[in-house]
mmCIF file of C-alpha atoms and ligand atoms in Angstrom:
data_model
loop_
_atom_site.group_PDB
_atom_site.id
_atom_site.type_symbol
_atom_site.label_atom_id
_atom_site.label_comp_id
_atom_site.label_asym_id
_atom_site.label_seq_id
_atom_site.Cartn_x
_atom_site.Cartn_y
_atom_site.Cartn_z
ATOM 1 C CA UNK A 4 0.340 -0.129 -0.247
ATOM 2 C CA UNK A 5 1.642 3.990 -0.618
ATOM 3 C CA UNK A 6 2.397 5.661 2.131
ATOM 4 C CA UNK A 7 1.845 9.160 0.927
ATOM 5 C CA UNK A 8 -1.738 10.236 -0.304
ATOM 6 C CA UNK A 9 -2.145 10.535 -4.401
ATOM 7 C CA UNK A 10 -4.194 13.917 -4.284
ATOM 8 C CA UNK A 11 -6.432 13.756 -7.279
ATOM 9 C CA UNK A 12 -5.626 16.057 -9.156
ATOM 10 C CA UNK A 13 -1.932 18.548 -9.501
ATOM 11 C CA UNK A 14 -1.240 21.049 -11.983
ATOM 12 C CA UNK A 15 2.337 20.234 -13.232
ATOM 13 C CA UNK A 16 4.647 22.521 -12.889
ATOM 14 C CA UNK A 17 8.309 23.811 -12.950
ATOM 15 C CA UNK A 18 10.733 26.618 -13.570
ATOM 16 C CA UNK A 19 9.197 27.353 -16.834
ATOM 17 C CA UNK A 20 6.039 29.443 -15.439
ATOM 18 C CA UNK A 21 8.550 31.153 -12.419
ATOM 19 C CA UNK A 22 10.438 31.706 -15.588
ATOM 20 C CA UNK A 23 7.516 33.225 -17.445
ATOM 21 C CA UNK A 24 5.955 34.733 -14.458
ATOM 22 C CA UNK A 25 9.309 36.344 -13.282
ATOM 23 C CA UNK A 26 8.692 38.251 -16.492
ATOM 24 C CA UNK A 27 5.501 39.185 -16.260
ATOM 25 C CA UNK A 28 6.283 40.722 -12.456
ATOM 26 C CA UNK A 29 9.893 41.873 -13.715
ATOM 27 C CA UNK A 30 7.902 43.799 -16.461
ATOM 28 C CA UNK A 31 5.929 46.265 -13.112
ATOM 29 C CA UNK A 32 2.510 44.774 -15.720
ATOM 30 C CA UNK A 33 0.998 43.339 -13.538
ATOM 31 C CA UNK A 34 -2.521 42.797 -14.460
ATOM 32 C CA UNK A 35 -3.862 42.602 -18.680
ATOM 33 C CA UNK A 36 -1.332 43.632 -20.909
ATOM 34 C CA UNK A 37 1.388 41.754 -23.295
ATOM 35 C CA UNK A 38 1.301 39.084 -21.773
ATOM 36 C CA UNK A 39 -2.520 38.081 -22.233
ATOM 37 C CA UNK A 40 -1.949 39.566 -25.583
ATOM 38 C CA UNK A 41 -0.204 37.300 -26.231
ATOM 39 C CA UNK A 42 -0.995 33.843 -24.890
ATOM 40 C CA UNK A 43 -4.211 34.511 -26.282
ATOM 41 C CA UNK A 44 -2.496 35.832 -29.639
ATOM 42 C CA UNK A 45 -1.260 31.614 -29.381
ATOM 43 C CA UNK A 46 -4.179 29.844 -27.454
ATOM 44 C CA UNK A 47 -6.490 31.339 -30.896
ATOM 45 C CA UNK A 48 -3.255 29.645 -33.774
ATOM 46 C CA UNK A 49 -3.712 26.483 -31.139
ATOM 47 C CA UNK A 50 -7.716 25.907 -32.243
ATOM 48 C CA UNK A 51 -7.856 27.354 -35.088
ATOM 49 C CA UNK A 52 -9.656 30.215 -33.610
ATOM 50 C CA UNK A 53 -10.270 34.519 -35.071
ATOM 51 C CA UNK A 54 -10.570 35.212 -32.327
ATOM 52 C CA UNK A 55 -9.357 34.416 -28.168
ATOM 53 C CA UNK A 56 -9.941 37.340 -25.789
ATOM 54 C CA UNK A 57 -8.319 35.897 -22.024
ATOM 55 C CA UNK A 58 -11.027 36.369 -19.389
ATOM 56 C CA UNK A 59 -10.450 34.777 -15.600
ATOM 57 C CA UNK A 60 -12.344 31.883 -15.393
ATOM 58 C CA UNK A 61 -15.026 29.445 -17.532
ATOM 59 C CA UNK A 62 -17.548 31.285 -16.096
ATOM 60 C CA UNK A 63 -17.146 34.310 -16.730
ATOM 61 C CA UNK A 64 -16.806 33.420 -20.014
ATOM 62 C CA UNK A 65 -19.688 31.666 -20.020
ATOM 63 C CA UNK A 66 -22.189 34.486 -18.420
ATOM 64 C CA UNK A 67 -19.921 37.399 -21.734
ATOM 65 C CA UNK A 68 -20.711 35.277 -24.368
ATOM 66 C CA UNK A 69 -24.849 34.981 -23.142
ATOM 67 C CA UNK A 70 -24.375 38.455 -22.881
ATOM 68 C CA UNK A 71 -22.722 39.013 -26.575
ATOM 69 C CA UNK A 72 -25.856 36.932 -27.999
ATOM 70 C CA UNK A 73 -28.605 39.442 -26.580
ATOM 71 C CA UNK A 74 -29.986 36.531 -23.108
ATOM 72 C CA UNK A 75 -32.072 38.053 -22.053
ATOM 73 C CA UNK A 76 -34.887 37.886 -19.056
ATOM 74 C CA UNK A 77 -37.092 34.771 -19.913
ATOM 75 C CA UNK A 78 -35.435 32.956 -22.483
ATOM 76 C CA UNK A 79 -34.465 29.695 -21.946
ATOM 77 C CA UNK A 80 -31.623 27.975 -22.905
ATOM 78 C CA UNK A 81 -30.686 24.182 -23.931
ATOM 79 C CA UNK A 82 -27.849 21.775 -21.681
ATOM 80 C CA UNK A 83 -27.370 18.777 -19.622
ATOM 81 C CA UNK A 84 -27.491 18.009 -16.033
ATOM 82 C CA UNK A 85 -24.361 16.430 -16.489
ATOM 83 C CA UNK A 86 -22.294 19.489 -15.943
ATOM 84 C CA UNK A 87 -20.227 21.307 -13.029
ATOM 85 C CA UNK A 88 -22.772 24.591 -11.835
ATOM 86 C CA UNK A 89 -21.276 26.941 -13.699
ATOM 87 C CA UNK A 90 -23.073 25.803 -16.764
ATOM 88 C CA UNK A 91 -26.756 26.621 -15.915
ATOM 89 C CA UNK A 92 -26.233 29.719 -13.418
ATOM 90 C CA UNK A 93 -24.821 31.734 -16.159
ATOM 91 C CA UNK A 94 -27.968 31.468 -17.396
ATOM 92 C CA UNK A 95 -29.702 31.749 -14.331
ATOM 93 C CA UNK A 96 -27.145 35.812 -14.024
ATOM 94 C CA UNK A 97 -29.860 36.934 -17.062
ATOM 95 C CA UNK A 98 -33.329 35.044 -15.120
ATOM 96 C CA UNK A 99 -33.005 33.398 -18.367
ATOM 97 C CA UNK A 100 -34.565 29.232 -18.185
ATOM 98 C CA UNK A 101 -32.516 27.000 -18.425
ATOM 99 C CA UNK A 102 -34.037 23.589 -19.827
ATOM 100 C CA UNK A 103 -31.661 20.582 -19.709
ATOM 101 C CA UNK A 104 -31.483 17.599 -22.329
ATOM 102 C CA UNK A 105 -31.550 14.325 -20.719
ATOM 103 C CA UNK A 106 -27.817 13.308 -21.662
ATOM 104 C CA UNK A 107 -25.890 9.824 -23.799
ATOM 105 C CA UNK A 108 -25.411 6.979 -21.474
ATOM 106 C CA UNK A 109 -22.301 6.572 -23.400
ATOM 107 C CA UNK A 110 -20.778 9.182 -23.765
ATOM 108 C CA UNK A 111 -22.444 11.287 -20.395
ATOM 109 C CA UNK A 112 -22.201 14.268 -23.372
ATOM 110 C CA UNK A 113 -26.331 15.672 -24.406
ATOM 111 C CA UNK A 114 -28.483 13.261 -26.520
ATOM 112 C CA UNK A 115 -28.394 15.247 -29.779
ATOM 113 C CA UNK A 116 -32.326 12.800 -30.215
ATOM 114 C CA UNK A 117 -33.469 14.855 -27.504
ATOM 115 C CA UNK A 118 -32.656 18.413 -28.053
ATOM 116 C CA UNK A 119 -34.950 19.264 -30.797
ATOM 117 C CA UNK A 120 -37.872 18.146 -27.995
ATOM 118 C CA UNK A 121 -36.633 20.751 -25.900
ATOM 119 C CA UNK A 122 -36.557 23.874 -28.136
ATOM 120 C CA UNK A 123 -39.485 26.559 -27.937
ATOM 121 C CA UNK A 124 -40.742 29.934 -29.264
ATOM 122 C CA UNK A 125 -37.907 31.589 -26.202
ATOM 123 C CA UNK A 126 -35.406 28.929 -26.558
ATOM 124 C CA UNK A 127 -32.218 31.092 -27.321
ATOM 125 C CA UNK A 128 -29.426 28.480 -27.547
ATOM 126 C CA UNK A 129 -27.751 25.360 -26.129
ATOM 127 C CA UNK A 130 -24.900 24.874 -24.413
ATOM 128 C CA UNK A 131 -23.034 21.752 -25.726
ATOM 129 C CA UNK A 132 -20.373 20.814 -22.542
ATOM 130 C CA UNK A 133 -17.225 18.658 -23.784
ATOM 131 C CA UNK A 134 -17.365 16.471 -20.575
ATOM 132 C CA UNK A 135 -14.892 14.634 -19.679
ATOM 133 C CA UNK A 136 -12.361 16.082 -22.742
ATOM 134 C CA UNK A 137 -14.613 14.500 -25.837
ATOM 135 C CA UNK A 138 -16.584 16.071 -27.635
ATOM 136 C CA UNK A 139 -20.418 16.722 -27.930
ATOM 137 C CA UNK A 140 -22.176 15.140 -31.296
ATOM 138 C CA UNK A 141 -21.233 18.742 -32.911
ATOM 139 C CA UNK A 142 -22.128 18.097 -36.108
ATOM 140 C CA UNK A 143 -26.518 17.173 -35.109
ATOM 141 C CA UNK A 144 -26.223 20.760 -33.200
ATOM 142 C CA UNK A 145 -24.449 22.856 -35.279
ATOM 143 C CA UNK A 146 -27.701 21.119 -37.989
ATOM 144 C CA UNK A 147 -30.437 21.291 -35.665
ATOM 145 C CA UNK A 148 -29.176 24.759 -34.075
ATOM 146 C CA UNK A 149 -28.568 26.285 -37.280
ATOM 147 C CA UNK A 150 -31.871 25.031 -38.731
ATOM 148 C CA UNK A 151 -33.908 27.040 -35.166
ATOM 149 C CA UNK A 152 -31.310 29.871 -35.219
ATOM 150 C CA UNK A 153 -30.107 29.003 -31.793
ATOM 151 C CA UNK A 154 -26.696 29.903 -30.897
ATOM 152 C CA UNK A 155 -24.363 27.714 -29.442
ATOM 153 C CA UNK A 156 -22.152 28.876 -26.873
ATOM 154 C CA UNK A 157 -19.401 25.597 -25.660
ATOM 155 C CA UNK A 158 -18.746 25.283 -22.145
ATOM 156 C CA UNK A 159 -15.496 23.814 -22.895
ATOM 157 C CA UNK A 160 -13.350 23.285 -19.959
ATOM 158 C CA UNK A 161 -12.755 19.697 -20.193
ATOM 159 C CA UNK A 162 -11.745 20.183 -23.983
ATOM 160 C CA UNK A 163 -8.718 21.065 -24.870
ATOM 161 C CA UNK A 164 -6.772 20.033 -26.017
ATOM 162 C CA UNK A 165 -10.321 18.400 -28.023
ATOM 163 C CA UNK A 166 -10.380 16.889 -31.730
ATOM 164 C CA UNK A 167 -14.543 16.746 -33.194
ATOM 165 C CA UNK A 168 -14.381 15.520 -36.786
ATOM 166 C CA UNK A 169 -10.818 16.673 -37.061
ATOM 167 C CA UNK A 170 -11.149 20.064 -35.850
ATOM 168 C CA UNK A 171 -10.000 21.410 -32.734
ATOM 169 C CA UNK A 172 -13.302 22.543 -30.506
ATOM 170 C CA UNK A 173 -12.989 26.745 -30.384
ATOM 171 C CA UNK A 174 -12.285 26.465 -33.400
ATOM 172 C CA UNK A 175 -15.803 28.404 -35.823
ATOM 173 C CA UNK A 176 -18.409 25.347 -36.914
ATOM 174 C CA UNK A 177 -18.981 24.961 -40.315
ATOM 175 C CA UNK A 178 -21.775 26.697 -40.801
ATOM 176 C CA UNK A 179 -22.912 30.178 -40.495
ATOM 177 C CA UNK A 180 -24.682 30.271 -36.505
ATOM 178 C CA UNK A 181 -23.476 32.819 -33.528
ATOM 179 C CA UNK A 182 -21.650 30.313 -31.720
ATOM 180 C CA UNK A 183 -18.365 30.652 -29.170
ATOM 181 C CA UNK A 184 -16.121 28.247 -27.395
ATOM 182 C CA UNK A 185 -15.444 28.751 -23.751
ATOM 183 C CA UNK A 186 -12.431 27.323 -22.187
ATOM 184 C CA UNK A 187 -11.468 26.517 -18.585
ATOM 185 C CA UNK A 188 -7.790 27.702 -17.078
ATOM 186 C CA UNK A 189 -8.956 26.579 -13.350
ATOM 187 C CA UNK A 190 -6.355 25.285 -10.786
ATOM 188 C CA UNK A 191 -7.312 20.867 -11.398
ATOM 189 C CA UNK A 192 -8.228 21.553 -15.904
ATOM 190 C CA UNK A 193 -6.163 20.287 -18.641
ATOM 191 C CA UNK A 194 -4.399 23.426 -18.758
ATOM 192 C CA UNK A 195 -4.441 25.656 -15.518
ATOM 193 C CA UNK A 196 -3.198 29.659 -14.593
ATOM 194 C CA UNK A 197 -5.309 28.944 -10.645
ATOM 195 C CA UNK A 198 -7.700 30.783 -11.787
ATOM 196 C CA UNK A 199 -8.521 31.436 -16.034
ATOM 197 C CA UNK A 200 -10.802 30.692 -19.014
ATOM 198 C CA UNK A 201 -11.213 31.763 -22.799
ATOM 199 C CA UNK A 202 -13.329 32.749 -25.458
ATOM 200 C CA UNK A 203 -12.617 31.544 -28.475
ATOM 201 C CA UNK A 204 -14.744 33.101 -31.523
ATOM 202 C CA UNK A 205 -15.242 34.132 -35.032
ATOM 203 C CA UNK A 206 -17.617 36.264 -34.925
ATOM 204 C CA UNK A 207 -16.288 39.840 -35.103
ATOM 205 C CA UNK A 208 -19.218 40.639 -33.210
ATOM 206 C CA UNK A 209 -19.796 38.418 -30.668
ATOM 207 C CA UNK A 210 -15.873 39.196 -29.649
ATOM 208 C CA UNK A 211 -15.615 42.899 -29.505
ATOM 209 C CA UNK A 212 -18.950 42.693 -26.607
ATOM 210 C CA UNK A 213 -16.956 39.591 -24.626
ATOM 211 C CA UNK A 214 -14.101 42.298 -24.874
ATOM 212 C CA UNK A 215 -15.625 45.370 -24.014
ATOM 213 C CA UNK A 216 -17.973 44.262 -21.169
ATOM 214 C CA UNK A 217 -15.358 41.744 -19.801
ATOM 215 C CA UNK A 218 -13.628 44.811 -18.969
ATOM 216 C CA UNK A 219 -16.330 47.331 -17.457
ATOM 217 C CA UNK A 220 -18.741 48.206 -20.695
ATOM 218 C CA UNK A 221 -15.453 50.577 -21.212
ATOM 219 C CA UNK A 222 -15.071 51.750 -25.134
ATOM 220 C CA UNK A 223 -12.431 49.751 -27.091
ATOM 221 C CA UNK A 224 -8.845 48.339 -25.758
ATOM 222 C CA UNK A 225 -8.771 49.847 -22.219
ATOM 223 C CA UNK A 226 -6.037 48.555 -21.554
ATOM 224 C CA UNK A 227 -3.978 50.312 -22.895
ATOM 225 C CA UNK A 228 -5.195 53.687 -21.924
ATOM 226 C CA UNK A 229 -1.982 53.222 -19.122
ATOM 227 C CA UNK A 230 0.418 52.517 -21.945
ATOM 228 C CA UNK A 231 2.614 55.269 -24.193
ATOM 229 C CA UNK A 232 0.336 54.257 -26.695
ATOM 230 C CA UNK A 233 -2.247 54.513 -24.915
ATOM 231 C CA UNK A 234 -5.236 57.362 -24.031
ATOM 232 C CA UNK A 235 -6.712 58.645 -20.571
ATOM 233 C CA UNK A 236 -10.333 59.689 -22.466
ATOM 234 C CA UNK A 237 -12.076 56.642 -22.651
ATOM 235 C CA UNK A 238 -16.136 55.550 -22.873
ATOM 236 C CA UNK A 239 -18.342 53.960 -20.984
ATOM 237 C CA UNK A 240 -20.659 52.308 -23.513
ATOM 238 C CA UNK A 241 -22.891 49.563 -21.224
ATOM 239 C CA UNK A 242 -22.663 48.579 -17.209
ATOM 240 C CA UNK A 243 -20.000 46.010 -17.407
ATOM 241 C CA UNK A 244 -18.448 43.325 -15.993
ATOM 242 C CA UNK A 245 -14.714 42.338 -14.702
ATOM 243 C CA UNK A 246 -13.527 40.093 -15.876
ATOM 244 C CA UNK A 247 -10.194 39.970 -17.497
ATOM 245 C CA UNK A 248 -7.063 38.149 -16.936
ATOM 246 C CA UNK A 249 -4.163 38.803 -15.741
ATOM 247 C CA UNK A 250 -0.361 39.577 -17.184
ATOM 248 C CA UNK A 251 0.652 37.045 -14.047
ATOM 249 C CA UNK A 252 -1.733 34.630 -14.959
ATOM 250 C CA UNK A 253 -1.177 34.552 -18.691
ATOM 251 C CA UNK A 254 2.377 34.636 -18.401
ATOM 252 C CA UNK A 255 2.074 31.119 -16.498
ATOM 253 C CA UNK A 256 -1.193 30.431 -19.121
ATOM 254 C CA UNK A 257 1.965 30.692 -21.603
ATOM 255 C CA UNK A 258 4.102 28.098 -19.992
ATOM 256 C CA UNK A 259 1.604 25.090 -19.724
ATOM 257 C CA UNK A 260 0.462 25.946 -23.206
ATOM 258 C CA UNK A 261 3.742 25.137 -24.165
ATOM 259 C CA UNK A 262 3.953 22.313 -23.117
ATOM 260 C CA UNK A 263 0.209 20.897 -23.365
ATOM 261 C CA UNK A 264 1.335 18.819 -26.162
ATOM 262 C CA UNK A 265 3.174 16.881 -23.158
ATOM 263 C CA UNK A 266 1.381 16.754 -21.184
ATOM 264 C CA UNK A 267 -1.666 15.900 -22.886
ATOM 265 C CA UNK A 268 0.251 12.343 -24.255
ATOM 266 C CA UNK A 269 1.493 11.212 -20.758
ATOM 267 C CA UNK A 270 -3.054 11.598 -19.815
ATOM 268 C CA UNK A 271 -3.603 9.202 -22.817
ATOM 269 C CA UNK A 272 -0.896 6.840 -21.654
ATOM 270 C CA UNK A 273 -2.106 7.539 -18.612
ATOM 271 C CA UNK A 274 -5.487 6.529 -20.170
ATOM 272 C CA UNK A 275 -4.909 3.720 -21.465
ATOM 273 C CA UNK A 276 -3.254 2.023 -19.328
ATOM 274 C CA UNK A 277 -6.239 2.271 -17.265
ATOM 275 C CA UNK A 278 -8.879 1.024 -19.716
ATOM 276 C CA UNK A 279 -6.460 -2.434 -20.353
ATOM 277 C CA UNK A 280 -6.922 -2.904 -16.784
ATOM 278 C CA UNK A 281 -9.546 -2.511 -16.094
ATOM 279 C CA UNK A 282 -12.037 -3.470 -19.879
ATOM 280 C CA UNK A 283 -12.188 -7.014 -19.459
ATOM 281 C CA UNK A 284 -13.805 -7.309 -15.697
ATOM 282 C CA UNK A 285 -17.264 -7.855 -15.065
ATOM 283 C CA UNK A 286 -17.573 -5.291 -12.294
ATOM 284 C CA UNK A 287 -16.405 -1.731 -15.270
ATOM 285 C CA UNK A 288 -17.221 -0.511 -18.015
ATOM 286 C CA UNK A 289 -14.042 1.751 -19.336
ATOM 287 C CA UNK A 290 -14.580 4.944 -20.901
ATOM 288 C CA UNK A 291 -16.239 4.404 -24.566
ATOM 289 C CA UNK A 292 -13.652 7.084 -27.009
ATOM 290 C CA UNK A 293 -14.316 7.612 -30.259
ATOM 291 C CA UNK A 294 -11.911 6.944 -33.014
ATOM 292 C CA UNK A 295 -11.703 9.186 -35.074
ATOM 293 C CA UNK A 296 -11.384 12.133 -32.609
ATOM 294 C CA UNK A 297 -8.771 13.469 -30.399
ATOM 295 C CA UNK A 298 -9.804 12.315 -26.108
ATOM 296 C CA UNK A 299 -8.288 15.735 -24.100
ATOM 297 C CA UNK A 300 -8.755 13.451 -21.042
ATOM 298 C CA UNK A 301 -9.621 15.375 -18.315
ATOM 299 C CA UNK A 302 -11.490 12.161 -16.887
ATOM 300 C CA UNK A 303 -11.200 9.008 -16.799
ATOM 301 C CA UNK A 304 -15.088 8.754 -15.942
ATOM 302 C CA UNK A 305 -14.413 5.080 -14.543
ATOM 303 C CA UNK A 306 -18.312 3.198 -14.128
ATOM 304 C CA UNK A 307 -18.627 0.251 -11.594
ATOM 305 C CA UNK A 308 -21.396 -2.555 -12.696
ATOM 306 C CA UNK A 309 -22.999 -1.796 -9.402
ATOM 307 C CA UNK A 310 -24.487 -5.481 -9.462
ATOM 308 C CA UNK A 311 -21.772 -7.301 -9.495
ATOM 309 C CA UNK A 312 -20.416 -5.890 -6.553
ATOM 310 C CA UNK A 313 -21.604 -6.040 -2.754
ATOM 311 C CA UNK A 314 -20.603 -2.230 -2.504
ATOM 312 C CA UNK A 315 -22.762 1.084 -3.231
ATOM 313 C CA UNK A 316 -20.102 3.800 -5.111
ATOM 314 C CA UNK A 317 -20.434 5.966 -1.824
ATOM 315 C CA UNK A 318 -18.218 3.199 0.050
ATOM 316 C CA UNK A 319 -15.625 1.577 -2.730
ATOM 317 C CA UNK A 320 -14.718 5.554 -3.368
ATOM 318 C CA UNK A 321 -14.145 4.810 0.553
ATOM 319 C CA UNK A 322 -12.437 2.042 0.672
ATOM 320 C CA UNK A 323 -9.918 3.529 -2.406
ATOM 321 C CA UNK A 324 -9.710 6.796 0.155
ATOM 322 C CA UNK A 325 -8.472 3.969 2.938
ATOM 323 C CA UNK A 326 -5.600 3.342 0.351
ATOM 324 C CA UNK A 327 -4.209 6.629 0.314
ATOM 325 C CA UNK A 328 -5.690 7.392 -3.548
ATOM 326 C CA UNK A 329 -8.029 9.973 -4.118
ATOM 327 C CA UNK A 330 -10.788 10.256 -6.846
ATOM 328 C CA UNK A 331 -13.696 12.444 -7.176
ATOM 329 C CA UNK A 332 -17.513 12.520 -8.854
ATOM 330 C CA UNK A 333 -18.403 14.223 -11.924
ATOM 331 C CA UNK A 334 -21.060 14.924 -11.712
ATOM 332 C CA UNK A 335 -23.886 15.213 -8.535
ATOM 333 C CA UNK A 336 -26.795 16.569 -12.456
ATOM 334 C CA UNK A 337 -27.123 19.817 -12.158
ATOM 335 C CA UNK A 338 -31.205 18.594 -11.237
ATOM 336 C CA UNK A 339 -31.290 16.047 -7.623
ATOM 337 C CA UNK A 340 -29.280 19.627 -6.917
ATOM 338 C CA UNK A 341 -31.758 21.758 -4.397
ATOM 339 C CA UNK A 342 -31.311 25.179 -5.557
ATOM 340 C CA UNK A 343 -33.019 22.814 -9.015
ATOM 341 C CA UNK A 344 -35.058 21.192 -7.847
ATOM 342 C CA UNK A 345 -36.837 23.046 -5.821
ATOM 343 C CA UNK A 346 -37.197 25.965 -8.746
ATOM 344 C CA UNK A 347 -37.793 24.036 -11.241
ATOM 345 C CA UNK A 348 -39.611 20.577 -9.419
ATOM 346 C CA UNK A 349 -37.078 18.148 -11.234
ATOM 347 C CA UNK A 350 -37.668 14.742 -9.779
ATOM 348 C CA UNK A 351 -34.914 12.794 -9.869
ATOM 349 C CA UNK A 352 -35.661 10.685 -13.300
ATOM 350 C CA UNK A 353 -36.879 13.157 -14.856
ATOM 351 C CA UNK A 354 -33.108 13.126 -16.331
ATOM 352 C CA UNK A 355 -32.612 8.906 -15.290
ATOM 353 C CA UNK A 356 -29.146 8.044 -17.836
ATOM 354 C CA UNK A 357 -27.756 10.930 -15.503
ATOM 355 C CA UNK A 358 -29.224 10.553 -11.939
ATOM 356 C CA UNK A 359 -28.888 6.387 -13.261
ATOM 357 C CA UNK A 360 -24.858 6.838 -14.452
ATOM 358 C CA UNK A 361 -23.844 9.118 -11.572
ATOM 359 C CA UNK A 362 -24.226 6.349 -8.785
ATOM 360 C CA UNK A 363 -21.798 4.362 -10.224
ATOM 361 C CA UNK A 364 -18.680 7.068 -11.505
ATOM 362 C CA UNK A 365 -16.274 7.243 -9.886
ATOM 363 C CA UNK A 366 -13.208 10.205 -11.885
ATOM 364 C CA UNK A 367 -10.100 8.156 -11.523
ATOM 365 C CA UNK A 368 -5.923 10.334 -10.629
ATOM 366 C CA UNK A 369 -6.015 11.184 -14.223
ATOM 367 C CA UNK A 370 -2.952 13.757 -14.898
ATOM 368 C CA UNK A 371 0.613 14.756 -16.051
ATOM 369 C CA UNK A 372 2.734 14.363 -12.689
ATOM 370 C CA UNK A 373 1.598 11.092 -11.511
ATOM 371 C CA UNK A 374 4.183 7.851 -12.848
ATOM 372 C CA UNK A 375 4.004 4.921 -13.493
ATOM 373 C CA UNK A 376 3.832 3.758 -10.317
ATOM 374 C CA UNK A 377 1.163 6.277 -8.832
ATOM 375 C CA UNK A 378 -0.352 3.821 -12.324
ATOM 376 C CA UNK A 379 -0.503 1.447 -10.866
ATOM 377 C CA UNK A 380 -1.497 1.656 -7.548
ATOM 378 C CA UNK A 381 -4.516 3.078 -8.778
ATOM 379 C CA UNK A 382 -4.903 0.497 -10.363
ATOM 380 C CA UNK A 383 -4.117 -1.962 -7.964
ATOM 381 C CA UNK A 384 -6.021 -0.923 -5.550
ATOM 382 C CA UNK A 385 -8.907 -0.464 -7.841
ATOM 383 C CA UNK A 386 -8.978 -4.168 -8.629
ATOM 384 C CA UNK A 387 -8.147 -4.996 -5.493
ATOM 385 C CA UNK A 388 -11.509 -4.039 -3.905
ATOM 386 C CA UNK A 389 -13.828 -4.802 -7.054
ATOM 387 C CA UNK A 390 -11.887 -8.222 -5.919
ATOM 388 C CA UNK A 391 -12.902 -7.999 -2.324
ATOM 389 C CA UNK A 392 -16.168 -7.034 -3.320
ATOM 390 C CA UNK A 393 -17.273 -9.020 -6.049
ATOM 391 C CA UNK A 394 -21.245 -10.541 -5.190
HETATM 392 C C1 PLP B 2 -14.642 23.600 -14.130
HETATM 393 C C2 PLP B 2 -15.948 23.995 -14.916
HETATM 394 C C3 PLP B 2 -16.127 25.207 -15.009
HETATM 395 C C4 PLP B 2 -16.093 26.530 -14.810
HETATM 396 O O1 PLP B 2 -14.720 26.537 -15.250
HETATM 397 P P1 PLP B 2 -14.522 28.004 -14.501
HETATM 398 O O2 PLP B 2 -12.626 27.953 -14.880
HETATM 399 O O3 PLP B 2 -14.201 27.541 -12.345
HETATM 400 O O4 PLP B 2 -14.934 28.902 -14.254
HETATM 401 C C5 PLP B 2 -17.226 24.294 -16.712
HETATM 402 N N1 PLP B 2 -17.508 24.127 -17.128
HETATM 403 C C6 PLP B 2 -17.868 22.711 -16.886
HETATM 404 C C7 PLP B 2 -18.747 21.548 -17.635
HETATM 405 C C8 PLP B 2 -16.520 22.482 -15.894
HETATM 406 O O5 PLP B 2 -15.990 21.371 -15.308
#
């Protein structure tokens, strides 16, 4: 048994972050400035987007994107119950309604066959979540959005670097529609700046509006007002927000971007080792990754076949903890949380797939800092617990 606890997630930080952050600090420019512009330019180039706008979280990114496409009080936005708080709360910021559509049992992504039945005259947007780093079925989602004139705001918090049909998530859709993809650089995400986010879009209007609203609704390039080419004069054109990313965070983002591919390769290796170890055992269902697309492997979502075990998921996690393995659960479906349950009167079985899969899901540690021994320790613990408590 391990003698040190294996955390569920850890950022991959070395001297390159220290060097980048040191440059930012030494420059004297610590809030939004040249490092942020460089981070945006590099991120945009990697995903193939015309615009990338750095903000201080993915939540802020989705809030701004919904504002930019004109979401209003009383409107409806379609998303799934199988996601983090942020995907629906940003809709509530407008006093608009998140309309939940159940997920596919295979991928945990939105069940595209159920989207059209949820569309009403008030529907304004769809927020697909690329859960774990596997792309939702975007061709179907884009086609539905175009048919019903809806915006698509992708919750890409898990989806860097993910591809869909050869395009990076963040690249523009092949159809004409209002679109943005929102990424997260939260501490546990695939590239981390502590807190941070990015809005990617090819739509000039959405990009302009997001830039302005991310910094107090102040007319163009407000961040430049203290530079040599800047001006003291500015105009407030709307009551905006304070969502800009600092240069200290962006400096860390640049260092993380430089090793994003190496980190992704390591996570992919770990995912393959897990799947090799668990796929042949009746106690488990391993994630079904689509061969033609690149999975970001932000999460490794293992499912227990509870009928083959004498213990439930909570006890399984307790046993892992006793063996010094940190794990998590993604996600407690939105509709069973008190706020959504009480506000909209949801029953647990209103979304039977989300509710059922949630009962048996465990997210295993998957990050580039893990050693081969760490990976083996996770495998040994999971297999031992299943064998100990088999029916
Ligand atoms: C982490 C996460 C977010 C929020 O990201 P922040 O950068 O913390 O705001 C949104 N959606 C999903 C699915 C997430 O996991």
